[in-house]
Amino acid sequence: MRRVEHVMGFPVSVRIDDEGFPEAPVDALFAWLREVDARFSPFRPDSEVSRLDRGEVRDPSPALREVLDLCEEYRIATGGAFDVRLPGRGLDPCAVVKGWSVQKGAELLSAAGARRFCLNAGGDVIASGGPWRVGVRHPEHADRLCAVLDLTDRAVATSARYERGDHILDARTGRPATGLLSVTVVAPALTEADTVATAAFALGAQGVEWAAARERCEVFAVDADRRVLRSPGFPVAGAGSAAA
């Protein structure tokens, strides 16, 4: 089974290789992602996030509290470089919401009996079963890959400047993060992979070492000098364990 829909501002595709898998859980996956977009988007004035930011919500829902707790965890862990509350911008938890919501969507599929599937949300991937081959886009050449991964029951996310320009800020300075062209993180869950990748990018050059020190995370990055940095366990297809 294969399906693609545009949700939360990016394409989400799912491929399920289990024979005879029903449509209903896939319908539930996309319904969940549409619900998340309606509730958590800072670009919708009627969303819970927007209403909380305006002071109209005193008691956030359990789901929003979970997201905000994750945001605070990473703000502290990065010494303030990652922060979803920036002056002049208001509350914007999208850096956490994307990975968190897609991971929960994958868990819906698993609970319904899916064993081998690939869920791709705007380039961030959850690979269940496997092995799956996943390409990492070159940060400067859209038609090239800088790595190919072998993934089994893991998630991978990349933060870079090539799609949206300098959209990731170092909250300590309020300026666009510099020092990295791209950073890719592999972790057991997309919640962690996506947020760690964004936080590492916000930290700049020191973000690679910071991300690699996170438990269960492996990192591949290209810095501003175009050097490739890779943690020893990064699952590059056909590569040995030595870091580049």
Coordinates of N, CA and C in Angstrom, one line a residue:
M1 N 0.8 -1.2 0.0 CA 0.0 0.0 0.0 C 0.9 1.2 0.0
R2 N 0.5 2.2 -0.8 CA 1.2 3.5 -0.8 C 0.2 4.6 -0.9
R3 N 0.5 5.7 -0.1 CA -0.3 6.9 -0.2 C 0.5 8.1 0.1
V4 N 0.1 9.2 -0.5 CA 0.8 10.5 -0.3 C -0.3 11.6 -0.1
E5 N -0.1 12.4 1.0 CA -1.0 13.5 1.2 C -0.2 14.7 1.6
H6 N -0.7 15.9 1.4 CA 0.0 17.1 1.8 C -0.6 17.6 3.1
V7 N 0.2 17.5 4.2 CA -0.3 17.9 5.5 C 0.7 18.7 6.2
M8 N 0.3 19.7 7.0 CA 1.2 20.5 7.8 C 2.3 21.2 7.0
G9 N 1.9 21.5 5.7 CA 2.8 22.2 4.9 C 3.9 21.4 4.1
F10 N 3.8 20.1 4.2 CA 4.8 19.3 3.4 C 4.1 18.0 3.1
P11 N 4.7 17.3 2.1 CA 4.1 16.0 1.7 C 4.5 14.9 2.7
V12 N 3.5 14.1 3.0 CA 3.7 12.9 3.9 C 3.3 11.7 3.0
S13 N 4.3 10.8 2.9 CA 4.0 9.5 2.2 C 4.2 8.3 3.1
V14 N 3.4 7.3 2.8 CA 3.5 6.1 3.6 C 3.5 4.9 2.6
R15 N 4.4 4.0 2.8 CA 4.5 2.7 2.1 C 4.5 1.6 3.1
I16 N 3.5 0.7 2.9 CA 3.3 -0.4 3.8 C 3.5 -1.7 3.0
D17 N 4.4 -2.6 3.4 CA 4.7 -3.8 2.6 C 4.0 -5.0 3.1
D18 N 3.3 -4.9 4.2 CA 2.5 -6.0 4.8 C 1.3 -6.3 3.9
E19 N 1.3 -7.5 3.4 CA 0.2 -7.9 2.4 C -1.2 -7.8 3.1
G20 N -2.1 -7.2 2.4 CA -3.5 -7.1 2.8 C -3.7 -6.1 4.0
F21 N -2.8 -5.2 4.2 CA -3.0 -4.2 5.3 C -4.2 -3.3 5.0
P22 N -5.1 -3.1 5.9 CA -6.3 -2.4 5.6 C -6.1 -0.9 5.5
E23 N -7.0 -0.2 4.8 CA -7.0 1.2 4.6 C -7.3 2.1 5.9
A24 N -8.1 1.5 6.8 CA -8.6 2.3 7.9 C -7.4 2.9 8.8
P25 N -6.4 2.1 9.1 CA -5.3 2.7 9.9 C -4.6 3.8 9.2
V26 N -4.5 3.7 7.9 CA -3.8 4.8 7.1 C -4.7 6.0 7.1
D27 N -6.0 5.8 7.0 CA -6.9 7.0 7.1 C -6.8 7.6 8.5
A28 N -6.6 6.8 9.6 CA -6.5 7.3 10.9 C -5.2 8.1 11.1
L29 N -4.1 7.6 10.4 CA -2.8 8.3 10.4 C -3.0 9.7 9.9
F30 N -3.6 9.9 8.7 CA -3.7 11.2 8.1 C -4.7 12.1 8.8
A31 N -5.7 11.5 9.4 CA -6.7 12.3 10.2 C -6.0 12.8 11.4
W32 N -5.1 12.0 12.0 CA -4.3 12.5 13.2 C -3.4 13.7 12.8
L33 N -2.7 13.6 11.7 CA -1.8 14.6 11.3 C -2.6 15.9 11.0
R34 N -3.8 15.8 10.4 CA -4.6 17.0 10.1 C -5.1 17.6 11.4
E35 N -5.4 16.8 12.4 CA -5.8 17.3 13.7 C -4.7 18.0 14.4
V36 N -3.5 17.5 14.3 CA -2.3 18.1 14.9 C -2.1 19.5 14.2
D37 N -2.2 19.6 12.9 CA -2.0 20.8 12.2 C -3.1 21.9 12.7
A38 N -4.3 21.4 12.9 CA -5.3 22.4 13.3 C -5.1 22.8 14.8
R39 N -4.6 22.0 15.6 CA -4.4 22.3 17.0 C -3.1 23.0 17.4
F40 N -2.0 22.7 16.6 CA -0.7 23.1 17.0 C 0.0 24.1 16.1
S41 N -0.7 24.4 15.0 CA 0.0 25.3 14.1 C 0.0 26.8 14.6
P42 N 1.1 27.4 14.7 CA 1.2 28.8 15.1 C 0.7 29.8 14.0
F43 N 0.4 29.2 12.8 CA 0.0 30.0 11.6 C -1.6 30.0 11.5
R44 N -2.2 29.3 12.4 CA -3.7 29.3 12.4 C -4.2 30.1 13.7
P45 N -4.8 31.2 13.5 CA -5.2 32.0 14.7 C -6.1 31.3 15.7
D46 N -6.9 30.2 15.2 CA -7.8 29.5 16.1 C -7.2 28.3 16.7
S47 N -5.9 28.0 16.5 CA -5.3 26.8 17.0 C -5.0 27.0 18.5
E48 N -4.9 25.9 19.2 CA -4.6 25.9 20.6 C -3.3 26.7 20.9
V49 N -2.3 26.5 20.1 CA -1.0 27.1 20.3 C -1.2 28.6 20.2
S50 N -1.9 29.1 19.2 CA -2.1 30.5 19.0 C -2.9 31.1 20.1
R51 N -3.9 30.4 20.5 CA -4.7 30.9 21.6 C -4.0 30.9 22.9
L52 N -3.1 29.9 23.2 CA -2.3 30.0 24.4 C -1.3 31.1 24.3
D53 N -0.7 31.4 23.2 CA 0.2 32.5 23.0 C -0.5 33.8 23.3
R54 N -1.7 33.9 23.0 CA -2.5 35.2 23.2 C -3.0 35.3 24.6
G55 N -2.8 34.2 25.4 CA -3.3 34.2 26.8 C -4.7 33.8 26.9
E56 N -5.3 33.2 25.9 CA -6.7 32.8 25.9 C -6.9 31.4 26.4
V57 N -5.8 30.6 26.6 CA -5.9 29.3 27.2 C -5.1 29.3 28.5
R58 N -5.7 28.9 29.5 CA -5.1 28.9 30.8 C -4.6 27.5 31.2
D59 N -5.2 26.5 30.7 CA -4.9 25.1 31.0 C -4.7 24.3 29.7
P60 N -3.5 24.2 29.2 CA -3.2 23.5 27.9 C -3.6 22.0 28.0
S61 N -4.0 21.5 26.9 CA -4.4 20.1 26.8 C -3.2 19.2 27.1
P62 N -3.4 18.0 27.6 CA -2.3 17.1 27.9 C -1.3 17.0 26.7
A63 N -1.8 16.9 25.5 CA -0.9 16.8 24.3 C 0.0 18.0 24.2
L64 N -0.6 19.2 24.3 CA 0.2 20.4 24.2 C 1.2 20.5 25.4
R65 N 0.8 20.1 26.6 CA 1.7 20.1 27.7 C 2.9 19.2 27.4
E66 N 2.7 18.1 26.8 CA 3.7 17.1 26.5 C 4.7 17.8 25.5
V67 N 4.2 18.5 24.5 CA 5.0 19.2 23.5 C 5.8 20.3 24.2
L68 N 5.2 21.1 25.0 CA 5.9 22.2 25.7 C 7.0 21.7 26.6
D69 N 6.7 20.5 27.3 CA 7.7 20.0 28.2 C 9.0 19.5 27.3
L70 N 8.7 19.0 26.2 CA 9.9 18.6 25.3 C 10.6 19.9 24.8
C71 N 9.9 20.9 24.5 CA 10.5 22.1 24.1 C 11.4 22.7 25.2
E72 N 10.9 22.6 26.4 CA 11.7 23.1 27.6 C 12.9 22.2 27.8
E73 N 12.8 20.9 27.7 CA 13.9 20.0 27.9 C 15.0 20.4 26.9
Y74 N 14.7 20.6 25.7 CA 15.8 20.9 24.7 C 16.3 22.4 24.9
R75 N 15.5 23.3 25.3 CA 16.0 24.6 25.6 C 17.1 24.6 26.7
I76 N 16.8 23.8 27.7 CA 17.8 23.7 28.8 C 19.0 22.9 28.3
A77 N 18.8 21.8 27.6 CA 19.9 21.0 27.1 C 20.9 21.7 26.2
T78 N 20.4 22.8 25.4 CA 21.3 23.5 24.5 C 21.7 24.9 25.1
G79 N 21.5 25.1 26.4 CA 21.9 26.3 26.9 C 21.1 27.5 26.4
G80 N 19.9 27.3 25.8 CA 19.1 28.4 25.3 C 19.2 28.6 23.8
A81 N 20.1 27.8 23.1 CA 20.2 28.0 21.6 C 18.9 27.5 20.9
F82 N 18.3 26.5 21.4 CA 17.0 26.0 20.9 C 15.9 26.6 21.8
D83 N 15.0 27.4 21.2 CA 13.9 27.9 22.0 C 12.7 28.2 21.1
V84 N 11.6 27.8 21.5 CA 10.4 27.9 20.7 C 9.6 29.2 21.0
R85 N 10.2 30.0 21.9 CA 9.6 31.3 22.2 C 10.7 32.4 21.9
L86 N 10.6 33.0 20.8 CA 11.6 34.0 20.4 C 10.9 35.4 20.3
P87 N 11.6 36.4 20.8 CA 11.0 37.7 20.8 C 10.6 38.2 19.4
G88 N 9.3 38.7 19.3 CA 8.8 39.1 18.1 C 8.2 38.1 17.2
R89 N 8.3 36.8 17.6 CA 7.8 35.7 16.8 C 6.7 34.9 17.5
G90 N 6.6 35.0 18.8 CA 5.6 34.3 19.5 C 5.9 32.8 19.6
L91 N 5.0 32.1 20.2 CA 5.2 30.6 20.4 C 5.1 29.9 19.1
D92 N 6.2 29.1 18.8 CA 6.2 28.3 17.6 C 6.9 27.0 17.9
P93 N 6.1 25.9 18.3 CA 6.7 24.7 18.7 C 6.9 23.7 17.5
C94 N 6.8 24.2 16.2 CA 6.8 23.3 15.1 C 8.0 22.4 15.0
A95 N 9.2 22.9 15.5 CA 10.4 22.0 15.5 C 10.2 20.8 16.3
V96 N 9.3 20.8 17.3 CA 9.1 19.6 18.1 C 7.8 18.9 17.6
V97 N 6.8 19.6 17.2 CA 5.5 19.0 16.8 C 5.7 18.1 15.6
K98 N 6.5 18.4 14.6 CA 6.6 17.6 13.4 C 7.0 16.2 13.8
G99 N 8.2 16.0 14.4 CA 8.7 14.7 14.7 C 7.8 13.9 15.7
W100 N 7.3 14.7 16.7 CA 6.4 14.1 17.7 C 5.1 13.5 17.1
S101 N 4.5 14.3 16.2 CA 3.2 13.9 15.7 C 3.4 12.7 14.7
V102 N 4.4 12.8 13.9 CA 4.6 11.7 12.9 C 5.0 10.4 13.6
Q103 N 5.8 10.5 14.7 CA 6.1 9.3 15.4 C 4.8 8.7 16.0
K104 N 4.0 9.5 16.5 CA 2.7 9.0 17.1 C 1.9 8.4 15.9
G105 N 1.9 9.0 14.8 CA 1.2 8.4 13.6 C 1.8 7.0 13.3
A106 N 3.1 6.9 13.3 CA 3.7 5.6 13.0 C 3.3 4.5 14.1
E107 N 3.1 5.0 15.3 CA 2.7 4.1 16.4 C 1.3 3.6 16.2
L108 N 0.4 4.5 15.5 CA -0.9 4.0 15.1 C -0.8 2.9 14.1
L109 N 0.1 3.0 13.2 CA 0.2 1.9 12.2 C 0.7 0.6 12.8
S110 N 1.7 0.8 13.7 CA 2.2 -0.4 14.4 C 1.2 -1.1 15.2
A111 N 0.4 -0.3 15.9 CA -0.7 -0.9 16.8 C -1.8 -1.6 16.0
A112 N -1.9 -1.2 14.7 CA -2.9 -1.8 13.8 C -2.3 -3.1 13.1
G113 N -1.0 -3.4 13.4 CA -0.4 -4.6 12.9 C 0.6 -4.4 11.8
A114 N 0.9 -3.1 11.4 CA 1.9 -2.9 10.3 C 3.3 -3.3 10.9
R115 N 4.1 -4.0 10.1 CA 5.4 -4.5 10.6 C 6.5 -3.9 9.7
R116 N 6.3 -3.9 8.4 CA 7.3 -3.3 7.5 C 6.7 -2.1 6.8
F117 N 7.1 -0.9 7.2 CA 6.6 0.3 6.5 C 7.6 1.4 6.6
C118 N 7.5 2.3 5.7 CA 8.3 3.5 5.7 C 7.4 4.8 5.6
L119 N 7.6 5.7 6.6 CA 6.8 6.9 6.7 C 7.7 8.1 6.5
N120 N 7.4 8.8 5.4 CA 8.3 10.0 5.0 C 7.5 11.2 5.2
A121 N 8.0 12.1 6.1 CA 7.3 13.4 6.3 C 8.2 14.5 6.0
G122 N 8.1 15.0 4.7 CA 8.9 16.1 4.3 C 10.4 15.8 4.3
G123 N 10.8 14.6 4.1 CA 12.2 14.2 4.1 C 12.7 13.5 5.4
D124 N 11.9 13.6 6.5 CA 12.2 12.9 7.7 C 11.5 11.6 7.7
V125 N 12.2 10.5 8.1 CA 11.8 9.2 7.7 C 11.7 8.3 9.0
I126 N 10.6 7.5 9.1 CA 10.6 6.4 10.1 C 10.6 5.1 9.3
A127 N 11.5 4.3 9.6 CA 11.7 3.0 8.9 C 11.4 1.9 9.8
S128 N 10.3 1.2 9.6 CA 9.9 0.1 10.5 C 10.1 -1.2 9.7
G129 N 10.7 -2.2 10.4 CA 11.1 -3.4 9.7 C 12.4 -3.1 9.0
G130 N 12.6 -3.8 7.9 CA 13.8 -3.4 7.1 C 14.7 -4.6 6.8
P131 N 15.8 -4.3 6.3 CA 16.4 -2.9 6.2 C 15.8 -2.1 5.1
W132 N 15.8 -0.7 5.3 CA 15.4 0.2 4.3 C 16.6 1.1 3.9
R133 N 16.7 1.4 2.6 CA 17.8 2.3 2.2 C 17.2 3.8 2.1
V134 N 17.8 4.7 2.8 CA 17.4 6.1 2.9 C 18.5 7.0 2.5
G135 N 18.3 7.9 1.5 CA 19.3 8.8 1.1 C 19.3 10.1 1.9
V136 N 20.5 10.7 2.1 CA 20.6 12.0 2.7 C 21.0 13.0 1.6
R137 N 20.2 14.0 1.4 CA 20.4 15.0 0.3 C 21.7 15.8 0.6
H138 N 22.4 16.0 -0.5 CA 23.6 16.9 -0.4 C 23.1 18.3 -0.1
P139 N 23.8 19.0 0.8 CA 23.3 20.3 1.3 C 23.4 21.4 0.2
E140 N 24.1 21.2 -0.8 CA 24.3 22.3 -1.8 C 23.8 21.8 -3.2
H141 N 23.6 20.5 -3.4 CA 23.2 20.1 -4.8 C 22.0 19.2 -4.6
A142 N 20.9 19.7 -5.1 CA 19.6 19.0 -4.9 C 19.5 17.6 -5.6
D143 N 20.3 17.4 -6.6 CA 20.3 16.2 -7.4 C 21.3 15.2 -6.9
R144 N 22.0 15.4 -5.8 CA 23.0 14.5 -5.3 C 22.7 14.1 -3.9
L145 N 23.3 12.9 -3.5 CA 23.2 12.4 -2.1 C 24.6 12.5 -1.5
C146 N 24.7 12.8 -0.3 CA 26.0 12.8 0.4 C 26.1 11.5 1.3
A147 N 25.0 10.8 1.4 CA 25.1 9.5 2.2 C 23.9 8.7 1.9
V148 N 24.0 7.4 2.0 CA 22.9 6.4 1.9 C 23.0 5.6 3.1
L149 N 21.8 5.5 3.8 CA 21.8 4.8 5.1 C 21.0 3.4 5.0
D150 N 21.4 2.5 5.8 CA 20.7 1.3 6.1 C 20.0 1.4 7.4
L151 N 18.6 1.4 7.3 CA 17.8 1.6 8.6 C 16.9 0.5 8.8
T152 N 16.8 0.1 10.1 CA 15.9 -0.9 10.5 C 15.3 -0.5 11.9
D153 N 14.0 -0.2 11.9 CA 13.4 0.2 13.2 C 14.0 1.4 13.8
R154 N 14.3 2.4 12.9 CA 14.9 3.7 13.4 C 14.3 4.8 12.6
A155 N 14.6 6.0 13.0 CA 14.2 7.2 12.3 C 15.3 8.1 12.0
V156 N 15.2 8.9 10.9 CA 16.2 9.8 10.5 C 15.6 11.2 10.2
A157 N 16.3 12.3 10.6 CA 15.8 13.6 10.3 C 17.0 14.5 9.9
T158 N 16.8 15.4 9.1 CA 17.9 16.4 8.6 C 17.4 17.8 8.8
S159 N 18.3 18.6 9.4 CA 18.0 20.1 9.4 C 19.1 20.7 8.6
A160 N 18.6 21.7 7.7 CA 19.5 22.3 6.8 C 18.9 23.6 6.3
R161 N 19.7 24.3 5.5 CA 19.2 25.6 5.0 C 18.7 25.6 3.6
Y162 N 18.8 24.4 2.9 CA 18.5 24.3 1.5 C 17.0 24.5 1.1
E163 N 16.1 24.1 2.0 CA 14.7 24.2 1.7 C 14.1 25.6 2.0
R164 N 14.4 26.1 3.3 CA 13.8 27.2 3.8 C 14.7 28.4 4.2
G165 N 16.0 28.3 3.7 CA 16.9 29.3 4.0 C 17.3 29.3 5.4
D166 N 17.6 30.5 5.9 CA 18.1 30.6 7.3 C 16.9 30.7 8.3
H167 N 16.2 29.6 8.4 CA 14.9 29.6 9.2 C 15.2 29.2 10.6
I168 N 16.4 28.6 10.9 CA 16.7 28.1 12.2 C 17.6 29.2 12.9
L169 N 17.1 29.7 14.0 CA 17.8 30.8 14.7 C 18.5 30.2 15.9
D170 N 19.7 30.8 16.3 CA 20.3 30.6 17.6 C 19.6 31.5 18.5
A171 N 18.8 31.0 19.4 CA 18.0 31.8 20.3 C 18.8 32.6 21.2
R172 N 20.1 32.3 21.4 CA 20.9 33.0 22.3 C 21.3 34.4 21.7
T173 N 21.3 34.5 20.4 CA 21.6 35.7 19.7 C 20.4 36.3 18.9
G174 N 19.4 35.5 18.6 CA 18.3 35.9 17.8 C 18.7 35.9 16.3
R175 N 19.9 35.4 15.9 CA 20.3 35.5 14.6 C 20.3 34.1 13.9
P176 N 20.3 34.0 12.6 CA 20.4 32.7 12.0 C 21.6 31.9 12.4
A177 N 21.3 30.6 12.7 CA 22.4 29.7 13.1 C 23.4 29.6 11.9
T178 N 24.7 29.6 12.2 CA 25.8 29.4 11.3 C 26.7 28.3 11.8
G179 N 27.5 27.9 10.9 CA 28.5 26.9 11.3 C 28.2 25.5 10.7
L180 N 27.0 25.3 10.3 CA 26.6 24.0 9.7 C 25.8 24.2 8.4
L181 N 26.1 23.4 7.4 CA 25.2 23.4 6.2 C 24.1 22.5 6.4
S182 N 24.3 21.3 7.0 CA 23.3 20.4 7.3 C 23.7 19.5 8.4
V183 N 22.7 18.9 9.1 CA 23.0 17.9 10.1 C 21.9 16.9 10.1
T184 N 22.3 15.6 10.1 CA 21.3 14.5 10.0 C 21.5 13.7 11.3
V185 N 20.4 13.3 11.9 CA 20.4 12.5 13.1 C 19.6 11.3 12.9
V186 N 20.1 10.2 13.4 CA 19.4 8.9 13.4 C 19.2 8.5 14.9
A187 N 18.0 8.2 15.2 CA 17.6 7.8 16.5 C 16.5 6.8 16.5
P188 N 16.1 6.2 17.6 CA 15.1 5.2 17.6 C 13.7 5.7 17.3
A189 N 13.5 7.0 17.5 CA 12.2 7.6 17.3 C 12.3 9.0 16.6
L190 N 11.4 9.4 15.7 CA 11.5 10.6 15.0 C 11.3 11.8 16.0
T191 N 10.6 11.7 17.0 CA 10.5 12.7 18.0 C 11.9 13.2 18.4
E192 N 12.8 12.3 18.7 CA 14.1 12.6 19.1 C 15.0 13.0 17.9
A193 N 14.9 12.3 16.8 CA 15.8 12.6 15.7 C 15.6 14.0 15.2
D194 N 14.3 14.3 15.0 CA 14.0 15.6 14.4 C 14.3 16.8 15.4
T195 N 14.0 16.7 16.6 CA 14.3 17.7 17.6 C 15.8 17.9 17.8
V196 N 16.5 16.8 17.9 CA 18.0 16.8 18.1 C 18.6 17.5 16.9
A197 N 18.2 17.1 15.7 CA 18.8 17.7 14.5 C 18.6 19.2 14.5
T198 N 17.4 19.7 14.8 CA 17.1 21.1 14.8 C 17.9 21.8 15.9
A199 N 18.0 21.2 17.1 CA 18.7 21.8 18.2 C 20.2 21.9 17.9
A200 N 20.7 20.8 17.3 CA 22.1 20.8 16.9 C 22.5 21.9 15.9
F201 N 21.6 22.1 14.9 CA 21.8 23.1 13.9 C 21.8 24.5 14.6
A202 N 20.9 24.7 15.6 CA 20.8 26.0 16.3 C 22.1 26.2 17.0
L203 N 22.8 25.2 17.5 CA 24.0 25.3 18.3 C 25.2 25.6 17.4
G204 N 25.1 25.4 16.1 CA 26.2 25.7 15.2 C 27.2 24.6 15.2
A205 N 28.5 24.9 15.0 CA 29.6 24.0 14.9 C 29.6 23.0 16.1
Q206 N 29.3 23.5 17.3 CA 29.4 22.7 18.5 C 28.2 21.7 18.6
G207 N 27.2 21.9 17.7 CA 26.0 21.0 17.7 C 26.3 19.6 17.3
V208 N 27.3 19.4 16.5 CA 27.6 18.0 16.1 C 28.1 17.2 17.3
E209 N 29.0 17.7 18.0 CA 29.5 16.9 19.2 C 28.4 16.8 20.2
W210 N 27.6 17.9 20.4 CA 26.4 17.8 21.4 C 25.5 16.7 21.0
A211 N 25.1 16.6 19.7 CA 24.1 15.6 19.3 C 24.7 14.2 19.4
A212 N 26.0 14.1 19.0 CA 26.6 12.7 19.1 C 26.7 12.2 20.5
A213 N 26.7 13.1 21.5 CA 26.8 12.7 22.9 C 25.4 12.3 23.4
R214 N 24.4 12.6 22.7 CA 23.0 12.2 23.2 C 22.9 10.7 23.1
E215 N 22.3 10.1 24.1 CA 22.2 8.7 24.1 C 21.3 8.2 22.9
R216 N 21.7 7.2 22.3 CA 21.0 6.5 21.2 C 21.0 7.4 19.9
C217 N 21.7 8.5 19.8 CA 21.8 9.3 18.6 C 23.1 9.1 17.8
E218 N 22.9 9.0 16.5 CA 24.1 9.0 15.6 C 24.0 10.2 14.6
V219 N 25.1 10.8 14.2 CA 25.1 12.1 13.6 C 25.9 12.1 12.3
F220 N 25.4 12.8 11.3 CA 26.2 13.0 10.1 C 26.0 14.5 9.8
A221 N 27.1 15.3 9.6 CA 26.9 16.7 9.3 C 27.9 17.2 8.3
V222 N 27.6 18.3 7.7 CA 28.5 19.0 6.8 C 28.6 20.4 7.4
D223 N 29.8 20.8 7.7 CA 29.9 22.1 8.4 C 30.1 23.2 7.3
A224 N 30.2 24.5 7.8 CA 30.3 25.6 6.9 C 31.6 25.6 6.0
D225 N 32.6 24.8 6.4 CA 33.8 24.7 5.6 C 33.7 23.4 4.7
R226 N 32.5 22.8 4.7 CA 32.2 21.7 3.8 C 33.0 20.4 4.3
R227 N 33.3 20.4 5.5 CA 33.9 19.1 6.1 C 32.8 18.2 6.5
V228 N 33.0 16.9 6.3 CA 32.0 15.9 6.7 C 32.4 15.4 8.0
L229 N 31.4 15.4 9.0 CA 31.6 14.9 10.3 C 30.6 13.8 10.6
R230 N 31.1 12.7 11.1 CA 30.2 11.5 11.3 C 30.5 10.8 12.5
S231 N 29.5 10.5 13.3 CA 29.7 9.7 14.5 C 30.0 8.2 14.2
P232 N 30.8 7.5 15.0 CA 31.2 6.1 14.6 C 30.1 5.2 14.3
G233 N 28.9 5.3 14.9 CA 27.8 4.4 14.7 C 26.8 4.8 13.6
F234 N 27.1 5.9 12.9 CA 26.1 6.3 11.9 C 26.0 5.3 10.8
P235 N 24.7 4.8 10.5 CA 24.5 3.6 9.7 C 24.6 3.9 8.2
V236 N 25.8 4.3 7.7 CA 26.0 4.5 6.3 C 26.1 3.1 5.6
A237 N 25.3 2.9 4.5 CA 25.3 1.7 3.8 C 26.6 1.3 3.3
G238 N 27.1 0.1 3.7 CA 28.4 -0.4 3.1 C 29.6 0.2 3.7
A239 N 29.5 1.0 4.8 CA 30.6 1.6 5.4 C 31.0 0.9 6.7
G240 N 32.3 1.1 7.0 CA 32.8 0.5 8.3 C 32.4 1.4 9.4
S241 N 32.9 1.1 10.6 CA 32.5 1.9 11.8 C 33.3 3.1 12.1
A242 N 34.4 3.3 11.3 CA 35.3 4.5 11.6 C 34.6 5.8 11.2
A243 N 34.8 6.8 12.0 CA 34.2 8.1 11.7 C 35.0 8.8 10.6
A244 N 34.2 9.5 9.8 CA 34.9 10.3 8.7 C 35.4 11.6 9.2

